[in-house]
XYZ file of C-alpha atoms in Angstrom:
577
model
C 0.000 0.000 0.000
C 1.175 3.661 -0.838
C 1.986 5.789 1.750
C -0.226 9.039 1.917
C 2.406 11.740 0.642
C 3.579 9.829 -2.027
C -0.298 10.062 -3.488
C -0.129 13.361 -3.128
C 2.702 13.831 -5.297
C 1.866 16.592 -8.259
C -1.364 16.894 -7.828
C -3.263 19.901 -7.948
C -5.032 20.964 -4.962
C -5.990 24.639 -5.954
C -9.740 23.869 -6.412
C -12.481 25.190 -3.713
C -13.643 22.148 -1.347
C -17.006 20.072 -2.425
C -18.516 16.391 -1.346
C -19.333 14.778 -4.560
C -22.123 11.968 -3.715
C -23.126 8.239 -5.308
C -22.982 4.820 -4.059
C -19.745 3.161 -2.768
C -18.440 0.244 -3.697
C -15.946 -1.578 -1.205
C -14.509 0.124 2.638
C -11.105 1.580 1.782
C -10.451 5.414 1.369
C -7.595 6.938 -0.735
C -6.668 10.155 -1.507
C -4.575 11.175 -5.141
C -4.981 13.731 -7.959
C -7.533 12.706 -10.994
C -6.810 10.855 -14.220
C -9.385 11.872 -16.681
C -10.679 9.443 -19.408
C -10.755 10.831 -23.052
C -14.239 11.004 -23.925
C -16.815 9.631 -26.343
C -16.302 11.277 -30.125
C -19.698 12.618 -30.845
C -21.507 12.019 -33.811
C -23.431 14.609 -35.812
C -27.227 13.886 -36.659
C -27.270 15.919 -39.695
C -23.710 14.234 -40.946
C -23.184 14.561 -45.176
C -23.884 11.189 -47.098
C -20.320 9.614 -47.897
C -19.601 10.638 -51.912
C -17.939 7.233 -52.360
C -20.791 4.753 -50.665
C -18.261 1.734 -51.562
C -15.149 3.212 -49.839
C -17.077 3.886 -46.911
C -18.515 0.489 -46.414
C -15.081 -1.100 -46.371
C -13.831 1.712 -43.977
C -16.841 0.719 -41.666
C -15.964 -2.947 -42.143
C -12.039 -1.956 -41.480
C -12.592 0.002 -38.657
C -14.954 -2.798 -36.926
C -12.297 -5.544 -37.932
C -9.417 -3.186 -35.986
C -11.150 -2.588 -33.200
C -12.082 -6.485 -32.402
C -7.996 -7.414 -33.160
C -7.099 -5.110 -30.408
C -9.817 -6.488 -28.022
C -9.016 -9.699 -29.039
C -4.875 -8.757 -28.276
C -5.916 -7.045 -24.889
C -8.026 -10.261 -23.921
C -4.796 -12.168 -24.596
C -2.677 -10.298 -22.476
C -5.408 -10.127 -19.271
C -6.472 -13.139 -17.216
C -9.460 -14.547 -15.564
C -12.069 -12.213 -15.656
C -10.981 -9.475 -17.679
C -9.803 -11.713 -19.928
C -13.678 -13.090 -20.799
C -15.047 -10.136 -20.626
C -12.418 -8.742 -22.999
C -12.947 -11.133 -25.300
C -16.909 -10.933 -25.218
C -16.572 -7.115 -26.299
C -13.939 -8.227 -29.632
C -17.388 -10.721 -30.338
C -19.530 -7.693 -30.316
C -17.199 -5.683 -33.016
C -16.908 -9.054 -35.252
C -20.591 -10.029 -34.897
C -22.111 -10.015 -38.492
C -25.104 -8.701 -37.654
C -23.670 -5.304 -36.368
C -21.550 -5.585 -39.539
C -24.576 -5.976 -42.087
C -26.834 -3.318 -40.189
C -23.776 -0.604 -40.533
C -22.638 -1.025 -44.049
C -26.370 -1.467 -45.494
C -26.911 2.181 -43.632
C -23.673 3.585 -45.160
C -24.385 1.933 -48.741
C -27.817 4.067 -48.040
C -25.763 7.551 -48.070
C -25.614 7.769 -43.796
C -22.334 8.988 -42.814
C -20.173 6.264 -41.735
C -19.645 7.325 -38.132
C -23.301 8.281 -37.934
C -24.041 4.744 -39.591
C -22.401 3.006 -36.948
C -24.081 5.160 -33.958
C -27.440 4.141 -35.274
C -26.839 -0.044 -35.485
C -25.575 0.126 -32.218
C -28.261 2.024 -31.080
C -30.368 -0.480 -31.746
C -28.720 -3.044 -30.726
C -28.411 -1.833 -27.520
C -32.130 -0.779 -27.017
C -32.450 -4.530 -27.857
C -30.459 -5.341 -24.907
C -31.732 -3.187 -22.681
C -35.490 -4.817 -23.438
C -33.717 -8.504 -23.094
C -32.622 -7.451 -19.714
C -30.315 -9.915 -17.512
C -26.554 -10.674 -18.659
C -27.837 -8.844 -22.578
C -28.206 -5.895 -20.536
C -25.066 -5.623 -18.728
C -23.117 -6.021 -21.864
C -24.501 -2.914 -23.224
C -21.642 -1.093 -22.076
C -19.347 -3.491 -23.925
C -21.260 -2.736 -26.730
C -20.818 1.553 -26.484
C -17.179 0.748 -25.750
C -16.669 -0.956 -29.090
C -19.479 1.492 -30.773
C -17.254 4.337 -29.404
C -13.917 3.107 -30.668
C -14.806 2.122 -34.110
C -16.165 5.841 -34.600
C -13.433 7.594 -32.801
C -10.942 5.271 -35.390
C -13.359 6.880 -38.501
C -12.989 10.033 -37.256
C -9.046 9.959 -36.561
C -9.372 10.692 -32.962
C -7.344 9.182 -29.893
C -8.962 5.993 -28.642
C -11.144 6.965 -26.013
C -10.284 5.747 -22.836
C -8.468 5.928 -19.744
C -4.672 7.504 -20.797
C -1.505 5.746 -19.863
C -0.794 6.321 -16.077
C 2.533 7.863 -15.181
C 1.223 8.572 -11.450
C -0.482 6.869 -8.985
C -3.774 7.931 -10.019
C -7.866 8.021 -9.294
C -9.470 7.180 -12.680
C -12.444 9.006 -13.178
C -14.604 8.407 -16.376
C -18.308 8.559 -17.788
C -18.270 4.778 -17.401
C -15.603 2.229 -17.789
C -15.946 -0.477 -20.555
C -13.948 -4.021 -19.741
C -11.336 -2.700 -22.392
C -10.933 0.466 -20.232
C -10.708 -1.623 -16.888
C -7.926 -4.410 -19.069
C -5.664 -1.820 -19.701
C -5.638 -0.211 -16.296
C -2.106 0.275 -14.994
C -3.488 -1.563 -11.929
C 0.106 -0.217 -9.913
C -1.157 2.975 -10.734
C -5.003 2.916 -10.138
C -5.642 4.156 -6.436
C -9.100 4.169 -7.230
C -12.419 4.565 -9.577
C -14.847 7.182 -10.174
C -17.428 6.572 -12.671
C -20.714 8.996 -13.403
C -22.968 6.046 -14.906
C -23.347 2.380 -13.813
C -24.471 1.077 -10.432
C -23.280 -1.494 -7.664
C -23.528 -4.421 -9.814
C -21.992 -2.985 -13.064
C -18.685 -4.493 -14.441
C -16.892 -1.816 -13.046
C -18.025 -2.387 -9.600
C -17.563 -5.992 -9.651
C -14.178 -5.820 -11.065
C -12.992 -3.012 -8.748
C -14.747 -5.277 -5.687
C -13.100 -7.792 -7.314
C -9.262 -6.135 -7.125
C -9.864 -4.121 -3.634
C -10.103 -0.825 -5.564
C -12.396 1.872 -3.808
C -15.181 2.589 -6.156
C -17.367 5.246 -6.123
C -20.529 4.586 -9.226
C -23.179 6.658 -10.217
C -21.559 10.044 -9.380
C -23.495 12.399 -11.789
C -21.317 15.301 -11.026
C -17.840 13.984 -11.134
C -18.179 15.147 -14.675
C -16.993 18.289 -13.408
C -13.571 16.925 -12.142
C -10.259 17.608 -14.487
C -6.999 16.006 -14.608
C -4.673 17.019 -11.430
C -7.692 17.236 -9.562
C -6.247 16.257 -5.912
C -9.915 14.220 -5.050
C -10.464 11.739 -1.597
C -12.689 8.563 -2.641
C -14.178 7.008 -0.005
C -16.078 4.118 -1.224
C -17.346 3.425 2.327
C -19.613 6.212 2.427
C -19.449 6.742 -1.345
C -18.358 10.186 -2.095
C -15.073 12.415 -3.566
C -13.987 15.135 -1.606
C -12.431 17.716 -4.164
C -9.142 19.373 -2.748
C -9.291 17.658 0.597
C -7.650 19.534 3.946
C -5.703 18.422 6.336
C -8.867 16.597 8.045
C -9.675 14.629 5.565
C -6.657 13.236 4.487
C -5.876 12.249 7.938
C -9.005 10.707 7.983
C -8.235 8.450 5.332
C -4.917 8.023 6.122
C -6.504 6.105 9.488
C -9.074 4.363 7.629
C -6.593 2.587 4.883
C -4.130 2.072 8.415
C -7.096 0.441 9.725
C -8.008 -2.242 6.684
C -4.712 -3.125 6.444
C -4.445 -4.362 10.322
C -7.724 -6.060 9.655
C -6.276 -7.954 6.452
C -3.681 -9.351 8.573
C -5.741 -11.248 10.997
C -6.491 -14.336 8.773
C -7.956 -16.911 11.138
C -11.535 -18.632 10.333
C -14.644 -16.779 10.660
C -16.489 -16.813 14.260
C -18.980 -14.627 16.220
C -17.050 -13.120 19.867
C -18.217 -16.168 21.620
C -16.853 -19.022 18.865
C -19.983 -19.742 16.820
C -18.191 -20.597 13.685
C -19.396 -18.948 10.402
C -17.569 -20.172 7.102
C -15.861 -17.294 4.834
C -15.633 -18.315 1.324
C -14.876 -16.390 -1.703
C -16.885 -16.032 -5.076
C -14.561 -16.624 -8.208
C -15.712 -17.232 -11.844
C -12.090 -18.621 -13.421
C -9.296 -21.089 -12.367
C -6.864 -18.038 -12.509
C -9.182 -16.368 -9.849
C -8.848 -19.240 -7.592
C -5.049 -19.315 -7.780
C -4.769 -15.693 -7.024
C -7.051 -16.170 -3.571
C -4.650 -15.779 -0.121
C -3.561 -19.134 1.286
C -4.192 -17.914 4.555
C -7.945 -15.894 5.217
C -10.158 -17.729 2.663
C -11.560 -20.518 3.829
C -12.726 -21.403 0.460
C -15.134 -21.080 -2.141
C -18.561 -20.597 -1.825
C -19.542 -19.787 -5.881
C -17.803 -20.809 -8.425
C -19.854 -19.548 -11.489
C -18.783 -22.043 -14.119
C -20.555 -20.406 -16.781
C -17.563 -17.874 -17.660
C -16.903 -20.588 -19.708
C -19.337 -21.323 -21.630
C -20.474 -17.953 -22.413
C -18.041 -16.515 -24.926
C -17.943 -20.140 -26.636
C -19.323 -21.439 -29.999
C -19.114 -24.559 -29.054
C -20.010 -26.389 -26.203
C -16.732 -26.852 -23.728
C -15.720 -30.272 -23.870
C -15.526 -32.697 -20.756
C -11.385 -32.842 -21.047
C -11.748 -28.810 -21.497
C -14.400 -28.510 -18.309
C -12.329 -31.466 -16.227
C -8.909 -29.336 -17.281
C -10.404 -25.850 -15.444
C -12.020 -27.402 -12.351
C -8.956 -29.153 -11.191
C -6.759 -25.935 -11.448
C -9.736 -24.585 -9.030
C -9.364 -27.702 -7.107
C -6.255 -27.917 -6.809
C -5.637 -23.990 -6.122
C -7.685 -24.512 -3.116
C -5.806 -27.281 -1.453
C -8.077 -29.376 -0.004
C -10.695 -26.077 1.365
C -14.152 -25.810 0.420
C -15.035 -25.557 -2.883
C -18.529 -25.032 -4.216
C -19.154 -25.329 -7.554
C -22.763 -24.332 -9.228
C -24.023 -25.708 -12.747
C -24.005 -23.537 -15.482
C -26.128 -20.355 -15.238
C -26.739 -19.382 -18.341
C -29.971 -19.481 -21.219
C -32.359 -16.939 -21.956
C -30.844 -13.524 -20.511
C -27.365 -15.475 -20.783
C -27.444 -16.543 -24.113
C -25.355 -19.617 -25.464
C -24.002 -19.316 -28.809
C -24.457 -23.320 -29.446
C -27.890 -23.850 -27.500
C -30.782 -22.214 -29.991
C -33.666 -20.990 -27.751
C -37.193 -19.337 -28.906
C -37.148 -15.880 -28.258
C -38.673 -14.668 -24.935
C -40.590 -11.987 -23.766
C -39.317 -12.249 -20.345
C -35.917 -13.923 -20.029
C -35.574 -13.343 -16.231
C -38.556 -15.987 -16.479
C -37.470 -18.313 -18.899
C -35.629 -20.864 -19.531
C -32.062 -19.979 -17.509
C -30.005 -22.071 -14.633
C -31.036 -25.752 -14.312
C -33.800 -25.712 -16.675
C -31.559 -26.121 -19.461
C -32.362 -29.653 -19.036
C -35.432 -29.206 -20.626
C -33.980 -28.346 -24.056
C -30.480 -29.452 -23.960
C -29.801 -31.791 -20.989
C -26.381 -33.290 -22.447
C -24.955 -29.268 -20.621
C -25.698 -31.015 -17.007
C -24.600 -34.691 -17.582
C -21.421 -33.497 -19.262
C -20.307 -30.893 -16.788
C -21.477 -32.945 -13.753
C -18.892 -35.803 -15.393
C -16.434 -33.366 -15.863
C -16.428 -32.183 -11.823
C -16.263 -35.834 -11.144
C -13.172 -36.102 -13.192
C -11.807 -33.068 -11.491
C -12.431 -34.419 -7.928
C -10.731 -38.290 -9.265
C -7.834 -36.474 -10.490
C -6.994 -33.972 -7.428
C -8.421 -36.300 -4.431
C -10.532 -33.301 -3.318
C -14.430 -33.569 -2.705
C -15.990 -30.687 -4.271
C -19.843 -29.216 -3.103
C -22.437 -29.238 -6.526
C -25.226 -27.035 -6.746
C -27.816 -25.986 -9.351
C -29.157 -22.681 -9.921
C -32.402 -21.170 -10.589
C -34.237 -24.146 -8.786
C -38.084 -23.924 -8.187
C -39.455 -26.974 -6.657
C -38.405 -29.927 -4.524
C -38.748 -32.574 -8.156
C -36.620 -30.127 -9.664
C -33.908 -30.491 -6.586
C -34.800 -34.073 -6.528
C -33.198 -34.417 -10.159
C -30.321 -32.591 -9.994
C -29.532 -34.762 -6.895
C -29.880 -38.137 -8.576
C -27.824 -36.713 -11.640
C -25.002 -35.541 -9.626
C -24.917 -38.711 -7.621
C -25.021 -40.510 -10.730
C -22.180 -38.979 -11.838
C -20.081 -39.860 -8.318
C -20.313 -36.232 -6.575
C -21.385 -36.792 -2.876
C -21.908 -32.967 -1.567
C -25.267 -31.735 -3.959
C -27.143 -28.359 -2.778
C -29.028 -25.994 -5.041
C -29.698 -22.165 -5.234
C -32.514 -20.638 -3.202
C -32.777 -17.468 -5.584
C -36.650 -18.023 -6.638
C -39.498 -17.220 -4.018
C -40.784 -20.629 -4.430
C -37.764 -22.470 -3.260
C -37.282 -20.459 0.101
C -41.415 -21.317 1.101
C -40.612 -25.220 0.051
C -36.705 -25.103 1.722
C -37.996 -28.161 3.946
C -39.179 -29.971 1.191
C -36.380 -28.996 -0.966
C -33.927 -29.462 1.886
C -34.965 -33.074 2.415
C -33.731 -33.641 -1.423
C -30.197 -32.249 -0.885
C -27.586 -32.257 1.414
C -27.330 -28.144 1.159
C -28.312 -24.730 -0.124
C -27.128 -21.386 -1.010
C -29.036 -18.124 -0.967
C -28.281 -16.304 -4.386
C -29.575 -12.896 -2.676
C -29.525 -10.677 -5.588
C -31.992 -12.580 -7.853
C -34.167 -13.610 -4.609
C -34.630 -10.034 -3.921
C -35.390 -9.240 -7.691
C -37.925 -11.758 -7.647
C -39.448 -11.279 -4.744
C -39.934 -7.476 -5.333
C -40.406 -7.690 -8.628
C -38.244 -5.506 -9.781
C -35.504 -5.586 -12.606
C -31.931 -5.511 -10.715
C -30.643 -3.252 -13.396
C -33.548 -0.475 -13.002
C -31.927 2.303 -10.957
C -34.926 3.879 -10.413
C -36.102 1.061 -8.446
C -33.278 0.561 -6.566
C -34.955 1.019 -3.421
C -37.256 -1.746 -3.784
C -33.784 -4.209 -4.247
C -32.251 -3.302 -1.028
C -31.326 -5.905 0.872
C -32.760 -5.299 4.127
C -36.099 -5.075 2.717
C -38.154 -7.081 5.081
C -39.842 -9.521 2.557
C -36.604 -10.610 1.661
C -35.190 -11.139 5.338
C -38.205 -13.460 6.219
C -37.585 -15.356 2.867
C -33.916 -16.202 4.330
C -35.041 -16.724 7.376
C -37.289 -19.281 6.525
C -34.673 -20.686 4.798
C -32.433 -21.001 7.506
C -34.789 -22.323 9.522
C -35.515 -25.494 7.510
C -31.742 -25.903 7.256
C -31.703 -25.530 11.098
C -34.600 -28.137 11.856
C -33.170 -30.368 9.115
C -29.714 -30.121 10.544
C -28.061 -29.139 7.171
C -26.241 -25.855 6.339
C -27.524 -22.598 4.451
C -24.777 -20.474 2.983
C -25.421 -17.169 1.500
C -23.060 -16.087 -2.018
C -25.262 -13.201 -3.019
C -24.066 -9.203 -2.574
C -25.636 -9.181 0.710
C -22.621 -11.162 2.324
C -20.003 -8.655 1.581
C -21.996 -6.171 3.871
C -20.834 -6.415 7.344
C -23.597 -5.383 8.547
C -26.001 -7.671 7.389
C -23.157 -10.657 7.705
C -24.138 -9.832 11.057
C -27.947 -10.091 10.774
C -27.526 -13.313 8.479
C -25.304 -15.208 11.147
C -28.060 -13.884 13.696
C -30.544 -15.839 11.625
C -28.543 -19.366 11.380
C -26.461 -18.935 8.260
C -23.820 -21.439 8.475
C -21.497 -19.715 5.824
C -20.875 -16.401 3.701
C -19.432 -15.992 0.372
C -18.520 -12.540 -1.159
C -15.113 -11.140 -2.821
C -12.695 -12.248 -1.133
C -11.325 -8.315 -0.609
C -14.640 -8.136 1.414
C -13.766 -11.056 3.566
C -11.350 -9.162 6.496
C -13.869 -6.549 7.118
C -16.442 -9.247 7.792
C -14.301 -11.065 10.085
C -13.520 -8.322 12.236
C -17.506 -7.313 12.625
C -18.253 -11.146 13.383
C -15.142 -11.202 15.867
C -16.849 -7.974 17.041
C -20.329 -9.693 18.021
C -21.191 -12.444 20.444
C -24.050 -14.503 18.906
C -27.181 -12.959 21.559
C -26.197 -9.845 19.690
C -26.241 -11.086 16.210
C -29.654 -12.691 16.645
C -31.127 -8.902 18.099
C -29.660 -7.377 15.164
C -31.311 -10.525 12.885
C -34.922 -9.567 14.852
C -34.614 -5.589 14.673
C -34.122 -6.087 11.108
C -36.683 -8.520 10.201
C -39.134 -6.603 12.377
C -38.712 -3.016 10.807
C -40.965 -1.476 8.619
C -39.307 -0.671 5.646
C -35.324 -1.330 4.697
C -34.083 1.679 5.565
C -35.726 1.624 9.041
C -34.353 -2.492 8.707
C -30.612 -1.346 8.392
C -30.761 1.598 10.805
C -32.004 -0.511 13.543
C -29.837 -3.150 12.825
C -26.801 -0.418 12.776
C -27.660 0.555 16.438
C -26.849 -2.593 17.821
C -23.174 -2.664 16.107
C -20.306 -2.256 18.594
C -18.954 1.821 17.869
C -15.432 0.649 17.190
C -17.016 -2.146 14.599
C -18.844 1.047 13.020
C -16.111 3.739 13.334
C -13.269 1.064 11.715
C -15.623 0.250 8.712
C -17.241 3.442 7.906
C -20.683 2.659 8.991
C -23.027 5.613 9.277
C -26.150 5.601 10.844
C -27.258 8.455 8.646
């Protein structure tokens, strides 16, 4: 970690004091001057027709060839993550359809750049209506929109610049090409204006321990040399920060990193033992987990590698990837769940009928129903995995609705020689069945984020509704809980992976209620550990029950917040406000 004067170093702290607001991502605090990112070319409505038609439609069709090469070469160069995500954006510049749309405009007289603004246009309104994963990669799709016209119209890539400082990167939004090429020895944090707590840039900076502050409208204001202090805690940017501040964070970072070195397993103040596992999506993400602080894996989203295929992965291929993860983890917990993917994840070798809803459709385990040779190969391939590396991996499926559809997925996994089988509780129907369900498998998981979305309704991507998607809304809590409680009375654990783990806070209301295990980045993990170390279990259970019996969510959290020890809620940055 940098020391505090050498962030300091040439930036420009001449600019009057303001608090920029939005919503934090992570607990760490930093303070450095700004790195702008070059902007978006603009594109003119009323653009001239090209005078040669044919020379423009192979300039379209160069530029869009370019731009995927480099993605492709920056996809090469990353790992894990970035690396798939990388490589799903150079698909979007070589996908035929965007291809076709853009030259048939230009070989209709629209300007070229002005061409290519309008296909992608489209396409991404088509996203947006698809909702789920199509969604999400509508920023991929701008990024590659926004580099093919800046290339047509002979401007710098747009983009964060090279770093020759360490920096804070702040940007309109950040594309997975911007986040690839990030000097990551230089990035002391991220400050976008767009995107939200579950965008790629938040995952990815959750992902790396970067503070993150999203959806700060008037960071647009900020300049390079700005001297700015993120605090990702409480989720604003302090322009030209005094003496106060900077002290302030100065503690807090001293703080996180004394908290990081306490690596033993999780536990309440009086011993109750509560698991803390990481969520990974790629063998090189499991090898770069701590040896010492992780207890293991809780989610291990296989699909990462099936999604960017053409082709179904092969059993050698699948068998190959979940070893390294086995094998990385050296003998800890490792929970693998089934592909997640169909309808709003879309598989380019699995044809589906197109759906009005896709967050309804056919997604998670009921792939089985239309290509069922997805499960019985990958469950083979785990098996393979656990043969080769002696370990004993945990299977679970997702989107599961009933106890015959848990039922299933148990035979087929014990079929196929795994002995640990759960499913996801992320569907309303699953957490009012748990004891049925329960008495199929031998554990479950609570995928928070799409329980809450389908409990309230509400599309996790709408900002607007972002209210109805906290977690602490009360409908949601008693969902868990009744969860937990089958798993209690059944004597067989309930882990929660979803967003809600990484909060310390409501680790504390979720042990309270029974949960036998968290899962979250593992960059979350120390600041859990020190809240649960924090807490006897009496208190944990009156934080569980003020929670549960609040009105709304933000009366939920508050009261839940008042029962946290001071020291738990000065080291974290926990307001009550």
């Amino acid at each position: 970690m940098s020391p505090l004067p050498v962030l300091l170093a040439g930036a420009r702290p001449d600019a009057p004091s303001r608090v920029i607001h939005g919503v934090g991502v992570g607990r760490n605090a930093v303070v450095g001057p700004v790195a702008r990112a070059h902007p978006a070319p603009s594109v003119r409505a009323d653009a001239p027709a090209p005078v040669d038609t044919d020379a423009a439609v192979r300039r379209v069709a160069e530029a869009l060839a370019l731009v995927g090469d480099r993605l492709r070469e920056r996809a090469e160069r990353a790992e894990g993550t970035l690396a798939q995500v990388l490589a799903a954006a150079a698909a979007m510049a070589a996908d035929p359809a965007l291809l076709a749309d853009a030259t048939a405009r230009v070989a209709a007289g629209t300007d070229p750049a002005l061409a290519v603004w309008q296909s992608t246009e489209q396409f991404a309104a088509l996203f947006t209506a698809a909702g789920g994963y199509l969604a999400e990669r509508v920023t991929d799709l701008v990024s590659v929109r926004d580099r093919v016209i800046a290339h047509l119209q002979g401007l710098p890539e747009p983009g964060v610049p090279t770093l020759s400082r360490p920096s804070v990167v702040v940007a309109q939004d950040l594309s997975p090409a911007d986040t690839a090429v990030l000097d990551l020895d230089l990035v002391l944090a991220i400050v976008v204006e767009r995107g939200g707590p579950t965008s790629h840039t938040a995952i990815i900076a959750g992902q790396l321990g970067l503070p993150c502050v999203v959806r700060a409208t008037d960071a647009a204001a900020l300049v390079d040399g700005d001297l700015v202090a993120v605090d990702a805690a409480r989720g604003t940017v302090v322009t030209a920060p005094d003496a106060q501040v900077r002290a302030a964070v100065a503690r807090r970072r001293e703080g996180l990193a004394a908290l990081v070195a306490d690596t033993g397993d999780g536990a309440t103040a009086d011993g109750h033992a509560v698991q803390l596992l990481a969520n990974i999506g790629t063998a090189q993400d499991a090898e770069r987990l701590p040896v010492a602080g992780v207890q293991g894996v809780g989610l291990f989203r296989t699909e990462v590698l099936f999604l960017d295929a053409q082709s179904a992965p092969g059993r050698e291929d699948q068998a190959a990837t979940y070893a390294r993860v086995l094998a990385a983890l050296g003998g800890r917990k490792v929970v693998v769940r089934t592909l997640d993917a169909g309808a709003d994840k879309p598989l380019a070798f699995v044809t589906q009928a197109d759906e009005e809803n896709p967050a309804l459709g056919v997604r998670g385990y009921r792939l089985v129903r239309s290509a069922p040779e997805l499960l019985s190969t990958q469950l083979a391939a785990i098996a393979d995995a656990a043969s080769r590396t002696g370990q004993d991996p945990w299977v679970m499926a997702p989107m599961i609705a009933t106890a015959a559809e848990a039922s299933a997925f148990a035979t087929a996994a014990r079929r196929a020689g795994l002995r640990q089988v759960g499913v996801m509780v992320e569907v309303p129907s699953a957490a009012l069945r748990a004891r049925e369900i329960l008495a199929e498998v031998d554990f479950v998981s609570l995928g928070t984020n799409d329980l809450a979305q389908y409990t309230m309704a509400t599309d996790r991507l709408r900002g607007e509704l972002a209210d109805l998607l906290d977690l602490w809304q009360p409908a949601v809590l008693d969902l868990v809980a009744a969860t937990v409680e089958a798993g209690l009375e059944l004597g067989k654990p309930v882990g929660v992976c979803g967003e809600s783990a990484a909060d310390p806070v409501m680790a504390l209301a979720l042990t309270g209620m029974g949960v036998s295990s968290l899962s979250m980045s593992a960059t979350a993990i120390p600041g859990v550990r020190f809240a649960l170390r924090s807490h006897p279990m009496a208190v944990c259970r009156r934080i569980a029950e003020a929670a549960r019996s609040a009105e709304s969510a933000e009366h939920g959290r508050a009261a839940a917040l008042r029962l946290v020890e001071p020291d738990v809620r000065a080291a974290l940055a926990l307001d009550l406000t």
